[in-house]
Coordinates of C-alpha atoms in Angstrom, one line a residue:
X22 CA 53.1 -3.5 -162.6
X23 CA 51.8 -1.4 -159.7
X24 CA 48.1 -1.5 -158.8
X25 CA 47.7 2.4 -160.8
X26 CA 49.2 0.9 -164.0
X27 CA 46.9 -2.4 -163.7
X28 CA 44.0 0.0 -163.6
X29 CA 45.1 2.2 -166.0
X30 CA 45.6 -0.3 -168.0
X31 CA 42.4 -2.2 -167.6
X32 CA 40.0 1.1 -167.8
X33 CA 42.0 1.4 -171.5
X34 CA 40.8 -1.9 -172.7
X35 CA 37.0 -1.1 -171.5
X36 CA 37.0 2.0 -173.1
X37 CA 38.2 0.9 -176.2
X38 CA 35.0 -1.6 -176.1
X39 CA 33.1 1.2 -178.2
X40 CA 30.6 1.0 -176.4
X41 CA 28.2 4.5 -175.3
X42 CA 28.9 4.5 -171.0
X43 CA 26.5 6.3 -169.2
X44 CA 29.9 8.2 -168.5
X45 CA 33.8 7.6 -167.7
X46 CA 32.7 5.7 -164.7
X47 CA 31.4 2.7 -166.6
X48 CA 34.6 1.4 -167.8
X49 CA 36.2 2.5 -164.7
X50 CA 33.4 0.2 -162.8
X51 CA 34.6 -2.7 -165.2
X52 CA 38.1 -2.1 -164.4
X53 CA 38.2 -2.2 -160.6
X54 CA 35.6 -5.4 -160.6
X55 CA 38.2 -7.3 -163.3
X56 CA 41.8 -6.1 -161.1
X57 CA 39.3 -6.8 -158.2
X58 CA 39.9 -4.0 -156.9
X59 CA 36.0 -2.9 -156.1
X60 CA 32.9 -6.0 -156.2
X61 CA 30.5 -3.7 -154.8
X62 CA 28.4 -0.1 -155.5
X63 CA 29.2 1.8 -152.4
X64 CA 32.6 0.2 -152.1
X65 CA 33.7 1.8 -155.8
X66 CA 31.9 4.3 -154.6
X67 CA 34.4 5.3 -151.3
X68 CA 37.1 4.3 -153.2
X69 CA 36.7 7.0 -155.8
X70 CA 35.0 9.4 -154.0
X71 CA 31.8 9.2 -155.9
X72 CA 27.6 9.5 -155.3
X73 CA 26.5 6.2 -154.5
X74 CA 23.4 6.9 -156.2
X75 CA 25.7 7.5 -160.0
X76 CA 27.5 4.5 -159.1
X77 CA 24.0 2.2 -159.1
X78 CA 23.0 4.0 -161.8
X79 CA 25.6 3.0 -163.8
X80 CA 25.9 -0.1 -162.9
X81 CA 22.5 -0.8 -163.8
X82 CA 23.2 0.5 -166.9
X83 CA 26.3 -1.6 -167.4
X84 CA 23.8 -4.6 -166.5
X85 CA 20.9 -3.9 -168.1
X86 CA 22.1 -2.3 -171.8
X87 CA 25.4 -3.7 -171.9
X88 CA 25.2 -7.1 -169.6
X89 CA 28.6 -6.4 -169.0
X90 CA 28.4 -7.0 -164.8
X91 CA 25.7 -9.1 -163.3
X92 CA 24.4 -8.5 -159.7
X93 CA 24.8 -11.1 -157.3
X94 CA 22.8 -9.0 -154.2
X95 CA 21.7 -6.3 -153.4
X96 CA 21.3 -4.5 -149.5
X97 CA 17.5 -3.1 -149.8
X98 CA 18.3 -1.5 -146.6
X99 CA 21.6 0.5 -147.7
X100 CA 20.8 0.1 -152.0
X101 CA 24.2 -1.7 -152.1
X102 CA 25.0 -3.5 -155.0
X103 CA 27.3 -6.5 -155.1
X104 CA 28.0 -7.3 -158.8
X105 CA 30.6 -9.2 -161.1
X106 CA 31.3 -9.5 -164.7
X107 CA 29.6 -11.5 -166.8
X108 CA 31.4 -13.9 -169.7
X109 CA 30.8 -10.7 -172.1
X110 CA 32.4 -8.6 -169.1
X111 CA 34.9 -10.2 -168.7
X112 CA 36.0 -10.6 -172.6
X113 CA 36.8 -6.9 -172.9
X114 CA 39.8 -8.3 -170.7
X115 CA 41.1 -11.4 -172.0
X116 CA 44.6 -11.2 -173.2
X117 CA 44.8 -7.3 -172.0
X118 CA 45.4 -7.1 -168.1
X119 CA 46.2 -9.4 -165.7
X120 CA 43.5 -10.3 -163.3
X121 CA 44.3 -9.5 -159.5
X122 CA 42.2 -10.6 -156.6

C-alpha cells in the first residue's frame, strides 16, 4: 500500500469517528500522527501547506474536546506543538490501517 493509500485510508477511519472536527483537517491531523507521517504542528503544517495558527487550533481542539492527541511539548518561542495520540486516539485505528513510523 503506497504512503497516499495509507493516508487515505487512515483519514477514512477518523472521519467515520462521528465526531464534529473543527474542520477536515482534524481527522487529517489524526491520520498523519497514526501512519507517522507528521508528530508536530508546523511540521503537518509544511507538509500540507497549511496556517500554522489552524493547525494549533485544531489540535487543541482535537486535545481538549475530543482527547484524541495529547501534547508532549510545546516551542513557546515558535508555538510548535509536538503531540501524539492518546489510547482514545489511537482506537479510531485499531484493526483499520497499518501503523507506519
Amino acid at each position: 500500500m503506497s504512503q497516499e493509500d495509507a493516508l487515505e485510508t487512515a483519514f477514512g477511519a477518523a472521519q467515520n469517528a462521528q465526531h464534529s472536527y473543527l474542520s477536515t483537517m482534524g481527522p487529517l491531523i489524526l491520520a498523519a500522527s497514526h501512519l507517522g507521517i507528521a508528530k508536530d504542528s508546523r511540521g503537518f503544517a509544511r507538509l500540507f501547506d497549511l496556517a500554522h495558527a489552524l493547525v494549533i487550533r485544531e489540535c487543541t481542539s482535537l486535545e481538549q474536546e475530543f482527547g484524541l492527541i495529547e501534547t508532549q511539548k510545546k516551542d513557546i518561542r515558535t508555538s510548535r506543538v509536538f503531540y501524539h495520540l492518546t489510547e482514545k486516539g489511537r482506537a479510531l485505528f485499531e484493526h483499520r490501517t497499518p501503523a507506519h513510523g
